[in-house]
Amino acid sequence: MERIASKMSLVEILKERLRAGCAACGIGEEELEKVGVTQAADLRFGDYQSNAAMVLAKAVKQNPRSLAEAVAEVTEVSDLAEVEIAGPGFLNFRIRTEAFAGCLGDLLEDGRLGVERVRTPHRIVIDFSAPNVAKPMHVGHLRSTFIGDALARIGRFLGHEVITDNHIGDWGTQFGMVIWAWKRELDRSALEDDSLNELLRLYRTANGRCAEDESVKEECRQELVALQQGDENNLAIWKECVGLSREGLQLIYDHLEVSFDHWLGESSYNKRLPGVVEDLIETGLARESDGAVCVFSDNSADPGKDPFKIQKEGRWEDKPMIVRKSDGGFNYATTDIATVDYRVEELQADCAWYVVDHRQGDHFKQLFAVAARRGREIQLEHISFGTILGKDGKPLKTRAGDLPLLSDLLDDAIQAARESSEGRSRVEDEGEREALAELIGISAVKFMELSHHRGSDYIFDLEKMVSMEGDTAPYLQYSYVRCRSIFGKLGEEVALDGEGLELSDEKEIHLARMLTRFGETVPVVLDGFRPNLLASYLLELARAYHSFFQSCPILKSEGAVRKTRLVLCELTARVLRRGLDLLGIAVPERM
Ligand code: ARG
């Protein structure tokens, strides 16, 4: 049964008690806000620590060390932890073994495994994945897809109202080219077999011809203009392209187990665009410049921080945001401004998170500034990410020099998983083995992504990803399978509860400590949007499990020891399963 709220995490309880202790030492209400408790960086000094005495000493005109002593004296934590004062006035807390055992009992009864819901839930639109129709869905979209999906899962679990939106590029200049090639080169049967590939081929053909021949370029432009003016034939082709693309993309998402509440592509906002530009002109944000309509700086910010300024040869120049091109067409920026309106007015969102490549940073800075200047009440975040590199340390490319297609990468990963399990897997059934290779291959790519800080570049190394020995998805999945297999070997049903649990071995205690930290880890992921914190936590938990497993026999033990060890296995399995699920990764029951 899922409880409404989990019991408070150790860190929260300590903070509450410490605040009471500080209050008893004469610290005022306002100052108490500054009292914090964190996980200790080094377990030799305890489990948690606080620098409260150092932060508050000034306010009460005491020296930090004697304040720490006074606070330690009156803070009531003896049921939970021992307190020590260190250095200039740090308060270190070492959690009592019995307290950890008590936490295990609580966790067993808590479907949320210690993760509390947020106090103020937000309505958050997460804009992620967003590939472009007829253009390849490439590795950049892979990062966006996995990060966005993980944040959506975590946000929801924490109690936010999350709306996922795939803002696909279904109205760009590429359609001029696709329509041009469609009319001349379309291979119907190829389109039926693999629509994404055929559309991509059309796009590439036209793109190649444009580069060679100015007149083709002009013809493509004409096709685009005709489309934008509502030419029936072109609209019909466009509609078919978008429909087919969506079907093809859906297959990929099904494979990845990623889903969206909406697919409000760029074209959904077409009707709003003229009004948006008029409004920008009327409110004085935008004006004409060389035939185009642009938003300029309002000169309110320091030019170094102004997204509408750029430094050239030591001087600041305007870098306007174009919202209507000189040919009358609207663009990516106009659409994004209209999208913000829609998200505020129709979706009633109070936050929108854009999970998009770091190279679009300047665009989002301008977009967010425009939204603020128009008084849109929504908190906007650009959640950017770096580049995936090949083994040569350069951006990942195919041999032909193109950006690798997402579908090819996934196929390669599944193949690598197949090879790595060969001769090792305990699963005999052919069909189950194949399903497992698929699960592991895809999980491996997801986990490789999510275990890196999103801002950093990383090397796409298939062998490493599918290895069972590294910081990988298969390692965690295997850890899960191992926890579960104990129960298979028991040969009897055991009822696990929190009565009479006893921790004695260091490895047991450490595993219990790690389990209690799940509830402290998940909420922190949303500070700075770092799924990698959860990924590292899960790896650390699995390592704690393996060393426990190696030194603490389970089936051969008896009584309270045996029961406690089984509880540790059970909880480790639950936390691994839930934690991986929050990253969008499923666990197999056998491997
Ligand atoms: N389609 C864009 C691209 O592939 C990403 C769109 C991101 N979302 C947005 N609202 N601009 O680069």
Coordinates of C-alpha atoms and ligand atoms in Angstrom, one line a residue:
M1 CA 0.0 0.0 0.0
E2 CA 1.3 3.4 -0.9
R3 CA 1.1 5.8 2.0
I4 CA 0.2 9.4 1.4
A5 CA 3.5 10.6 2.8
S6 CA 6.7 8.8 3.6
K7 CA 8.1 9.2 7.1
M8 CA 10.6 12.0 7.1
S9 CA 14.1 11.1 5.9
L10 CA 16.9 11.0 8.5
V11 CA 18.3 14.2 7.1
E12 CA 14.9 16.0 7.5
I13 CA 14.4 14.7 11.1
L14 CA 17.9 15.8 12.1
K15 CA 17.3 19.2 10.6
E16 CA 14.1 19.6 12.5
R17 CA 15.6 18.5 15.8
L18 CA 18.6 20.7 15.3
R19 CA 16.5 23.7 14.6
A20 CA 14.7 23.1 17.9
G21 CA 18.0 22.8 19.6
C22 CA 19.2 26.1 18.1
A23 CA 16.0 27.8 19.1
A24 CA 16.5 26.7 22.6
C25 CA 19.9 28.4 22.5
G26 CA 18.3 31.7 21.6
I27 CA 18.6 31.7 17.8
G28 CA 15.8 33.7 16.3
E29 CA 13.2 32.5 13.9
E30 CA 14.7 34.0 10.8
E31 CA 18.2 32.7 11.5
L32 CA 16.8 29.2 12.0
E33 CA 16.1 29.1 8.3
K34 CA 19.9 28.9 7.8
V35 CA 20.2 25.7 9.7
G36 CA 21.0 22.9 7.3
V37 CA 22.1 19.3 7.5
T38 CA 23.9 17.4 4.7
Q39 CA 25.2 13.9 4.1
A40 CA 28.8 13.8 5.4
A41 CA 31.4 13.8 2.7
D42 CA 33.4 11.3 4.5
L43 CA 31.8 8.5 6.6
R44 CA 34.7 8.5 9.0
F45 CA 33.2 11.7 10.5
G46 CA 29.7 10.3 10.7
D47 CA 26.6 10.1 8.4
Y48 CA 25.5 13.7 8.5
Q49 CA 26.9 17.0 9.3
S50 CA 25.9 20.6 9.9
N51 CA 27.8 23.8 9.8
A52 CA 24.9 25.6 11.6
A53 CA 27.1 26.8 14.5
M54 CA 29.5 28.4 12.2
V55 CA 26.8 30.1 10.2
L56 CA 24.9 31.4 13.3
A57 CA 27.7 32.2 15.7
K58 CA 27.9 35.9 14.6
A59 CA 24.2 36.5 15.1
V60 CA 24.4 35.5 18.8
K61 CA 27.9 36.9 19.3
Q62 CA 29.5 33.6 20.4
N63 CA 32.4 31.7 19.1
P64 CA 31.3 28.9 16.8
R65 CA 32.8 26.1 18.8
S66 CA 31.1 27.0 22.1
L67 CA 27.8 27.6 20.3
A68 CA 28.2 24.1 18.8
E69 CA 28.7 22.7 22.2
A70 CA 25.7 24.5 23.6
V71 CA 23.5 23.3 20.7
A72 CA 24.7 19.7 21.0
E73 CA 23.9 19.8 24.7
V74 CA 20.2 20.6 24.2
T75 CA 19.5 19.0 20.8
E76 CA 17.5 15.8 21.3
V77 CA 18.7 13.2 18.9
S78 CA 20.0 10.5 21.2
D79 CA 17.4 8.1 19.9
L80 CA 18.8 8.5 16.4
A81 CA 22.4 9.5 16.4
E82 CA 25.5 10.4 18.4
V83 CA 26.7 13.9 18.0
E84 CA 30.3 15.0 17.9
I85 CA 31.8 18.4 17.5
A86 CA 34.7 18.7 15.1
G87 CA 37.1 21.4 13.9
P88 CA 36.0 25.0 14.2
G89 CA 32.4 23.9 15.2
F90 CA 31.0 21.3 12.8
L91 CA 28.3 19.1 14.3
N92 CA 28.7 15.5 13.1
F93 CA 26.0 13.0 13.5
R94 CA 26.6 9.3 13.5
I95 CA 23.3 7.4 13.0
R96 CA 22.8 4.6 15.6
T97 CA 22.6 1.1 14.2
E98 CA 19.2 0.6 15.8
A99 CA 17.9 3.7 14.1
F100 CA 18.9 2.3 10.7
A101 CA 17.1 -1.0 11.6
G102 CA 14.0 1.0 12.4
C103 CA 14.3 2.8 9.0
L104 CA 14.3 -0.6 7.3
G105 CA 11.0 -1.4 8.9
D106 CA 9.5 1.9 7.8
L107 CA 10.8 1.4 4.2
L108 CA 9.2 -2.0 4.0
E109 CA 5.8 -0.5 4.6
D110 CA 6.3 2.5 2.3
G111 CA 5.4 2.1 -1.3
R112 CA 7.3 5.4 -2.0
L113 CA 10.5 4.0 -0.4
G114 CA 11.1 7.1 1.6
V115 CA 10.6 9.6 -1.2
E116 CA 8.4 12.4 0.1
R117 CA 6.1 14.3 -2.2
V118 CA 6.9 18.0 -2.8
R119 CA 5.0 20.5 -0.7
T120 CA 4.2 22.8 -3.6
P121 CA 3.5 20.9 -6.7
H122 CA 4.0 22.7 -10.0
R123 CA 2.3 22.2 -13.4
I124 CA 5.3 21.7 -15.6
V125 CA 5.5 21.3 -19.4
I126 CA 8.5 19.3 -20.4
D127 CA 9.4 20.0 -24.0
F128 CA 11.8 17.2 -25.2
S129 CA 12.9 14.9 -28.0
A130 CA 11.3 17.2 -30.7
P131 CA 12.9 15.8 -33.9
N132 CA 12.3 17.3 -37.2
V133 CA 10.1 15.7 -39.8
A134 CA 12.0 14.3 -42.8
K135 CA 15.3 15.1 -41.1
P136 CA 17.1 12.4 -39.3
M137 CA 16.4 11.8 -35.6
H138 CA 20.0 11.8 -34.4
V139 CA 22.1 11.4 -31.3
G140 CA 21.2 14.9 -30.1
H141 CA 17.6 14.0 -30.0
L142 CA 18.6 10.8 -28.1
R143 CA 20.0 12.9 -25.3
S144 CA 17.0 15.1 -25.2
T145 CA 14.7 12.1 -25.3
F146 CA 16.3 10.2 -22.4
I147 CA 16.9 13.2 -20.2
G148 CA 13.4 14.6 -20.8
D149 CA 11.8 11.3 -20.1
A150 CA 13.7 10.7 -16.9
L151 CA 12.9 14.2 -15.6
A152 CA 9.2 13.6 -16.4
R153 CA 9.2 10.4 -14.5
I154 CA 11.0 11.9 -11.5
G155 CA 8.8 15.0 -11.5
R156 CA 5.7 13.0 -11.5
F157 CA 6.9 10.7 -8.8
L158 CA 7.7 13.7 -6.6
G159 CA 4.1 14.9 -7.1
H160 CA 4.4 17.5 -9.8
E161 CA 1.8 17.7 -12.5
V162 CA 3.9 17.0 -15.6
I163 CA 2.8 17.6 -19.2
T164 CA 5.1 16.1 -21.8
D165 CA 5.1 17.7 -25.2
N166 CA 6.9 16.6 -28.3
H167 CA 7.4 19.9 -30.1
I168 CA 8.3 18.3 -33.4
G169 CA 9.7 20.3 -36.3
D170 CA 6.8 19.8 -38.7
W171 CA 6.8 23.1 -40.5
G172 CA 10.4 24.1 -41.4
T173 CA 12.1 25.1 -44.6
Q174 CA 12.9 21.4 -45.1
F175 CA 9.4 20.9 -46.5
G176 CA 10.3 23.0 -49.6
M177 CA 13.0 20.4 -50.4
V178 CA 10.9 17.3 -49.4
I179 CA 8.0 18.4 -51.6
W180 CA 10.3 19.2 -54.5
A181 CA 11.8 15.7 -54.3
W182 CA 8.5 14.0 -53.5
K183 CA 7.1 15.3 -56.8
R184 CA 10.1 13.9 -58.8
E185 CA 11.7 11.0 -57.0
L186 CA 9.2 9.4 -54.6
D187 CA 9.5 5.6 -54.3
R188 CA 6.0 4.6 -53.0
S189 CA 7.0 1.1 -52.0
A190 CA 10.0 2.3 -50.1
L191 CA 7.7 4.8 -48.4
E192 CA 5.5 2.0 -47.3
D193 CA 8.4 -0.2 -46.0
D194 CA 10.2 2.4 -44.0
S195 CA 8.7 5.9 -44.2
L196 CA 11.3 7.7 -42.1
N197 CA 14.1 6.4 -44.3
E198 CA 12.4 7.3 -47.6
L199 CA 11.5 10.8 -46.3
L200 CA 15.1 11.2 -45.3
R201 CA 16.3 10.1 -48.7
L202 CA 14.1 12.6 -50.4
Y203 CA 15.4 15.3 -48.1
R204 CA 19.0 14.4 -48.7
T205 CA 18.5 14.2 -52.5
A206 CA 17.0 17.6 -52.7
N207 CA 19.5 19.0 -50.3
G208 CA 22.3 17.6 -52.4
R209 CA 20.8 19.1 -55.6
C210 CA 20.3 22.5 -54.0
A211 CA 24.0 22.7 -53.2
E212 CA 24.9 22.0 -56.8
D213 CA 22.2 24.0 -58.6
E214 CA 20.8 27.5 -57.8
S215 CA 17.7 26.9 -59.8
V216 CA 16.8 23.8 -57.8
K217 CA 17.2 25.9 -54.7
E218 CA 14.8 28.5 -56.1
E219 CA 12.3 25.7 -57.0
C220 CA 12.4 24.4 -53.5
R221 CA 11.8 27.9 -52.1
Q222 CA 8.8 28.2 -54.4
E223 CA 7.4 24.9 -53.1
L224 CA 7.7 26.2 -49.6
V225 CA 6.0 29.5 -50.4
A226 CA 3.2 27.5 -52.1
L227 CA 2.8 25.4 -49.0
Q228 CA 2.7 28.3 -46.7
Q229 CA 0.1 30.0 -48.9
G230 CA -2.1 27.0 -48.7
D231 CA -1.6 25.3 -52.0
E232 CA -3.8 22.2 -51.9
N233 CA -1.5 19.7 -53.5
N234 CA 1.5 20.8 -51.4
L235 CA -0.6 20.7 -48.2
A236 CA -1.7 17.2 -49.0
I237 CA 1.9 16.1 -49.5
W238 CA 2.9 17.9 -46.3
K239 CA 0.1 16.2 -44.4
E240 CA 1.1 12.8 -45.6
C241 CA 4.7 13.4 -44.7
V242 CA 3.9 14.5 -41.2
G243 CA 1.5 11.6 -40.7
L244 CA 4.0 9.0 -41.9
S245 CA 6.8 10.5 -39.9
R246 CA 4.7 10.5 -36.7
E247 CA 4.0 6.8 -37.2
G248 CA 7.6 6.0 -37.8
L249 CA 8.7 8.0 -34.8
Q250 CA 6.0 6.4 -32.7
L251 CA 7.6 3.0 -33.4
I252 CA 10.9 4.3 -32.1
Y253 CA 9.3 5.7 -29.0
D254 CA 7.4 2.5 -28.3
H255 CA 10.7 0.7 -28.5
L256 CA 12.3 3.1 -26.1
E257 CA 9.2 3.1 -23.8
V258 CA 8.9 6.9 -24.0
S259 CA 5.5 8.5 -24.4
F260 CA 4.1 12.0 -24.7
D261 CA 0.9 13.6 -23.5
H262 CA 1.0 15.9 -26.6
W263 CA 2.6 16.2 -29.9
L264 CA 2.1 19.8 -30.5
G265 CA 4.5 20.3 -33.3
E266 CA 5.5 23.7 -34.7
S267 CA 2.6 23.7 -37.2
S268 CA 0.1 23.7 -34.4
Y269 CA 1.0 27.3 -33.8
N270 CA 0.7 28.6 -37.3
K271 CA -2.6 30.4 -36.8
R272 CA -1.2 32.3 -33.8
L273 CA 1.9 33.7 -35.5
P274 CA 0.5 36.8 -37.2
G275 CA -1.2 37.9 -34.0
V276 CA 2.0 37.4 -32.0
V277 CA 4.0 39.6 -34.3
E278 CA 1.4 42.3 -34.3
D279 CA 1.3 42.2 -30.5
L280 CA 5.1 42.5 -30.4
I281 CA 5.0 45.5 -32.6
E282 CA 2.1 47.2 -30.8
T283 CA 3.7 46.8 -27.4
G284 CA 6.9 48.2 -28.8
L285 CA 9.0 45.1 -28.3
A286 CA 9.6 44.6 -32.0
R287 CA 10.0 46.9 -35.0
E288 CA 10.9 46.7 -38.6
S289 CA 14.5 46.5 -39.7
D290 CA 15.6 46.0 -43.3
G291 CA 12.2 44.6 -44.2
A292 CA 12.1 42.1 -41.4
V293 CA 10.4 42.4 -38.0
C294 CA 12.8 42.0 -35.0
V295 CA 12.9 42.3 -31.3
F296 CA 15.7 44.5 -30.1
S297 CA 17.3 45.0 -26.7
D298 CA 15.4 47.3 -24.3
N299 CA 18.8 48.3 -23.0
S300 CA 17.8 47.6 -19.4
A301 CA 20.6 45.1 -18.8
D302 CA 24.3 45.2 -18.7
P303 CA 25.3 44.4 -22.4
G304 CA 27.4 41.4 -21.2
K305 CA 24.2 39.9 -19.9
D306 CA 21.9 41.1 -22.6
P307 CA 20.8 38.4 -25.1
F308 CA 20.1 41.0 -27.7
K309 CA 23.7 42.3 -27.8
I310 CA 26.8 40.9 -29.2
Q311 CA 30.4 42.0 -28.9
K312 CA 32.2 42.6 -32.2
E313 CA 35.7 44.0 -32.3
G314 CA 35.4 45.3 -28.8
R315 CA 32.1 47.1 -29.4
W316 CA 28.6 46.1 -28.5
E317 CA 26.2 45.6 -31.4
D318 CA 22.6 44.7 -31.7
K319 CA 21.7 41.0 -32.1
P320 CA 18.0 41.2 -32.7
M321 CA 15.6 38.2 -32.6
I322 CA 13.9 38.0 -36.0
V323 CA 10.2 37.2 -35.7
R324 CA 9.1 37.9 -39.3
K325 CA 11.5 37.5 -42.2
S326 CA 11.7 40.0 -44.9
D327 CA 9.8 37.6 -47.2
G328 CA 6.9 37.7 -44.8
G329 CA 7.5 34.2 -43.4
F330 CA 7.6 33.4 -39.7
N331 CA 10.3 31.3 -38.1
Y332 CA 11.4 29.0 -35.3
A333 CA 11.6 32.0 -32.9
T334 CA 8.0 33.2 -33.7
T335 CA 6.7 29.7 -33.1
D336 CA 8.4 29.4 -29.8
I337 CA 7.0 32.8 -28.6
A338 CA 3.5 31.6 -29.6
T339 CA 4.2 28.3 -27.8
V340 CA 5.0 30.1 -24.6
D341 CA 1.6 31.8 -24.9
Y342 CA -0.2 28.6 -25.4
R343 CA 1.5 26.9 -22.5
V344 CA 0.5 29.8 -20.2
E345 CA -3.0 30.4 -21.5
E346 CA -4.2 27.0 -22.5
L347 CA -2.1 24.5 -20.5
Q348 CA -2.0 26.8 -17.5
A349 CA 1.5 25.7 -16.8
D350 CA 3.7 27.5 -14.3
C351 CA 6.9 26.1 -15.5
A352 CA 8.2 25.0 -18.9
W353 CA 11.4 23.0 -19.3
Y354 CA 13.1 22.8 -22.7
V355 CA 15.5 19.9 -23.0
V356 CA 17.5 21.0 -26.0
D357 CA 21.1 21.0 -27.2
H358 CA 23.4 23.6 -25.7
R359 CA 23.9 25.2 -29.1
Q360 CA 20.5 26.6 -28.9
G361 CA 21.4 28.5 -25.7
D362 CA 21.2 32.0 -27.3
H363 CA 17.9 31.3 -28.8
F364 CA 16.4 30.4 -25.5
K365 CA 18.0 33.3 -23.7
Q366 CA 16.2 35.6 -26.2
L367 CA 13.0 33.7 -26.0
F368 CA 12.9 33.8 -22.2
A369 CA 13.7 37.5 -22.2
V370 CA 10.8 38.1 -24.6
A371 CA 8.4 36.1 -22.4
A372 CA 9.5 38.1 -19.3
R373 CA 9.1 41.5 -21.2
R374 CA 5.6 40.4 -22.2
G375 CA 4.8 39.7 -18.6
R376 CA 4.2 36.0 -19.1
E377 CA 4.0 34.4 -15.7
I378 CA 5.9 31.2 -16.2
Q379 CA 9.2 29.9 -15.1
L380 CA 11.2 28.9 -18.1
E381 CA 14.3 26.7 -18.1
H382 CA 16.7 25.6 -20.8
I383 CA 18.0 22.2 -19.8
S384 CA 20.9 22.0 -22.1
F385 CA 23.3 19.1 -22.8
G386 CA 26.6 18.5 -24.5
T387 CA 27.8 16.4 -27.4
I388 CA 28.2 12.6 -27.8
L389 CA 31.6 11.8 -29.0
G390 CA 33.1 8.9 -31.0
K391 CA 36.1 6.9 -29.8
D392 CA 38.3 9.5 -31.5
G393 CA 37.0 12.1 -29.1
K394 CA 35.3 14.0 -31.9
P395 CA 31.5 14.4 -32.3
L396 CA 30.1 11.0 -33.2
K397 CA 29.8 10.5 -36.9
T398 CA 29.1 7.6 -39.3
R399 CA 31.9 6.4 -41.6
A400 CA 30.3 8.5 -44.3
G401 CA 30.6 11.5 -42.1
D402 CA 26.9 11.9 -41.3
L403 CA 25.4 12.2 -37.9
P404 CA 24.5 8.6 -37.0
L405 CA 20.8 7.8 -37.0
L406 CA 19.2 7.0 -33.7
S407 CA 17.8 3.8 -35.0
D408 CA 21.2 2.5 -36.2
L409 CA 22.7 3.3 -32.8
L410 CA 20.1 1.3 -31.0
D411 CA 20.5 -1.6 -33.4
D412 CA 24.2 -1.6 -32.7
A413 CA 23.6 -1.5 -29.0
I414 CA 21.2 -4.4 -29.1
Q415 CA 23.7 -6.4 -31.1
A416 CA 26.4 -5.6 -28.6
A417 CA 24.1 -6.8 -25.8
R418 CA 23.5 -10.0 -27.7
E419 CA 27.2 -10.7 -28.1
S420 CA 28.1 -9.8 -24.5
S421 CA 25.5 -12.2 -23.1
E422 CA 26.6 -15.1 -25.4
G423 CA 27.8 -18.1 -23.4
R424 CA 27.0 -16.4 -20.2
S425 CA 23.2 -16.0 -20.0
R426 CA 21.2 -18.4 -17.9
V427 CA 18.2 -17.8 -20.1
E428 CA 17.7 -20.7 -22.6
D429 CA 14.6 -19.8 -24.4
E430 CA 15.5 -18.1 -27.7
G431 CA 12.6 -15.6 -27.7
E432 CA 13.3 -14.6 -24.1
R433 CA 17.0 -14.2 -24.9
E434 CA 16.2 -11.9 -27.8
A435 CA 13.8 -9.8 -25.7
L436 CA 16.5 -9.5 -23.1
A437 CA 19.1 -8.4 -25.6
E438 CA 16.7 -5.7 -26.7
L439 CA 16.0 -4.6 -23.2
I440 CA 19.7 -4.6 -22.2
G441 CA 20.8 -2.9 -25.3
I442 CA 18.4 0.0 -25.0
S443 CA 18.9 0.3 -21.2
A444 CA 22.6 0.4 -21.7
V445 CA 22.4 3.4 -24.0
K446 CA 19.9 5.1 -21.7
F447 CA 22.0 4.6 -18.6
M448 CA 25.2 5.7 -20.3
E449 CA 23.4 8.9 -21.1
L450 CA 21.9 9.4 -17.7
S451 CA 25.0 8.5 -15.7
H452 CA 26.8 11.5 -17.1
H453 CA 26.3 15.1 -16.1
R454 CA 24.1 16.4 -18.9
G455 CA 26.5 19.3 -19.6
S456 CA 29.5 17.0 -20.3
D457 CA 30.4 15.3 -23.5
Y458 CA 30.9 11.6 -23.4
I459 CA 32.2 8.9 -25.6
F460 CA 29.8 6.5 -27.1
D461 CA 31.4 3.2 -26.3
L462 CA 29.1 0.2 -26.9
E463 CA 31.4 -2.4 -25.4
K464 CA 31.7 -0.5 -22.2
M465 CA 27.9 0.3 -22.0
V466 CA 26.8 -3.4 -22.2
S467 CA 29.5 -4.7 -19.9
M468 CA 28.3 -6.3 -16.8
E469 CA 31.3 -5.1 -14.8
G470 CA 31.2 -1.4 -15.2
D471 CA 29.0 1.5 -14.2
T472 CA 26.3 0.3 -16.5
A473 CA 22.7 -0.6 -16.8
P474 CA 23.4 -4.4 -17.1
Y475 CA 25.4 -4.2 -13.8
L476 CA 22.4 -2.7 -12.0
Q477 CA 19.9 -5.1 -13.7
Y478 CA 22.1 -8.0 -12.7
S479 CA 22.2 -6.7 -9.2
Y480 CA 18.5 -6.7 -9.1
V481 CA 18.2 -10.2 -10.5
R482 CA 20.7 -11.4 -7.9
C483 CA 18.6 -9.9 -5.0
R484 CA 15.5 -11.5 -6.4
S485 CA 17.1 -14.9 -7.0
I486 CA 17.7 -15.3 -3.2
F487 CA 13.9 -15.5 -2.8
G488 CA 13.7 -18.1 -5.5
K489 CA 16.2 -20.2 -3.6
L490 CA 14.4 -20.0 -0.3
G491 CA 11.8 -22.4 -1.4
E492 CA 9.3 -21.0 1.1
E493 CA 7.2 -17.9 1.4
V494 CA 8.6 -15.6 4.1
A495 CA 6.6 -12.8 5.5
L496 CA 9.0 -9.8 5.9
D497 CA 8.3 -7.1 8.4
G498 CA 10.2 -4.7 10.6
E499 CA 9.9 -6.7 13.8
G500 CA 13.1 -7.6 15.6
L501 CA 15.6 -6.6 12.9
E502 CA 19.2 -6.6 13.9
L503 CA 22.2 -5.1 12.1
S504 CA 25.6 -6.1 13.2
D505 CA 28.0 -6.5 10.3
E506 CA 29.6 -3.3 8.9
K507 CA 28.4 -4.3 5.4
E508 CA 24.8 -4.7 6.5
I509 CA 24.9 -1.4 8.2
H510 CA 26.3 0.3 5.1
L511 CA 23.7 -1.2 2.9
A512 CA 21.0 -0.1 5.3
R513 CA 22.5 3.4 5.2
M514 CA 22.4 3.5 1.4
L515 CA 18.8 2.3 1.4
T516 CA 17.8 5.2 3.7
R517 CA 19.4 7.6 1.3
F518 CA 17.1 6.9 -1.6
G519 CA 14.5 9.3 -0.2
E520 CA 17.2 12.0 0.1
T521 CA 18.5 11.5 -3.4
V522 CA 15.5 11.6 -5.7
P523 CA 14.3 15.1 -4.8
V524 CA 17.7 16.6 -5.3
V525 CA 17.7 15.5 -9.0
L526 CA 15.5 18.3 -9.9
D527 CA 17.9 20.9 -8.4
G528 CA 19.9 21.6 -11.5
F529 CA 18.1 18.8 -13.4
R530 CA 20.7 16.1 -12.8
P531 CA 19.5 12.5 -13.3
N532 CA 23.1 11.5 -13.0
L533 CA 22.8 12.0 -9.2
L534 CA 20.2 9.2 -9.1
A535 CA 22.4 7.1 -11.5
S536 CA 25.4 7.4 -9.2
Y537 CA 23.3 6.7 -6.2
L538 CA 22.1 3.4 -7.7
L539 CA 25.6 2.4 -8.6
E540 CA 26.7 3.0 -5.0
L541 CA 23.8 1.1 -3.7
A542 CA 24.6 -1.9 -6.0
R543 CA 28.2 -1.8 -4.8
A544 CA 27.1 -1.8 -1.2
Y545 CA 24.8 -4.8 -2.0
H546 CA 27.6 -6.8 -3.7
S547 CA 30.0 -6.4 -0.8
F548 CA 27.2 -7.3 1.7
F549 CA 26.4 -10.3 -0.4
Q550 CA 30.0 -11.4 -0.5
S551 CA 30.6 -11.3 3.2
C552 CA 27.2 -12.0 4.7
P553 CA 25.8 -15.5 4.0
I554 CA 22.0 -15.3 3.8
L555 CA 20.5 -18.7 3.3
K556 CA 22.9 -20.3 5.8
S557 CA 22.1 -17.7 8.5
E558 CA 19.4 -18.0 11.1
G559 CA 16.8 -16.2 13.1
A560 CA 16.9 -12.4 13.3
V561 CA 20.1 -12.3 11.3
R562 CA 18.6 -14.2 8.4
K563 CA 15.4 -12.1 8.5
T564 CA 17.4 -8.9 8.5
R565 CA 19.5 -10.0 5.6
L566 CA 16.4 -11.0 3.6
V567 CA 14.9 -7.6 4.3
L568 CA 18.0 -6.0 3.0
C569 CA 17.8 -8.0 -0.2
E570 CA 14.1 -7.2 -0.6
L571 CA 14.6 -3.5 -0.1
T572 CA 17.6 -3.4 -2.4
A573 CA 15.6 -5.0 -5.1
R574 CA 12.7 -2.6 -4.6
V575 CA 14.9 0.5 -4.6
L576 CA 16.9 -0.7 -7.7
R577 CA 13.7 -1.4 -9.5
R578 CA 12.0 1.9 -8.6
G579 CA 15.2 3.9 -9.1
L580 CA 15.8 2.5 -12.6
D581 CA 12.2 3.0 -13.4
L582 CA 12.6 6.7 -12.6
L583 CA 15.4 6.7 -15.2
G584 CA 13.1 4.9 -17.7
I585 CA 14.9 1.6 -17.4
A586 CA 13.1 -1.7 -16.7
V587 CA 14.5 -4.7 -14.9
P588 CA 14.3 -8.3 -16.1
E589 CA 13.5 -11.1 -13.6
R590 CA 16.3 -13.3 -15.1
M591 CA 19.4 -12.6 -17.0
Ligands
ARG1 N1 13.2 20.6 -33.4 C1 14.3 21.3 -32.8 C2 15.6 20.6 -33.2 O1 15.6 19.5 -33.6 C3 14.1 21.2 -31.3 C4 12.9 21.9 -30.7 C5 13.0 22.1 -29.2 N2 11.9 22.8 -28.7 C6 11.5 24.0 -28.8 N3 10.4 24.5 -28.3 N4 12.2 24.9 -29.5 O2 16.6 21.3 -33.0

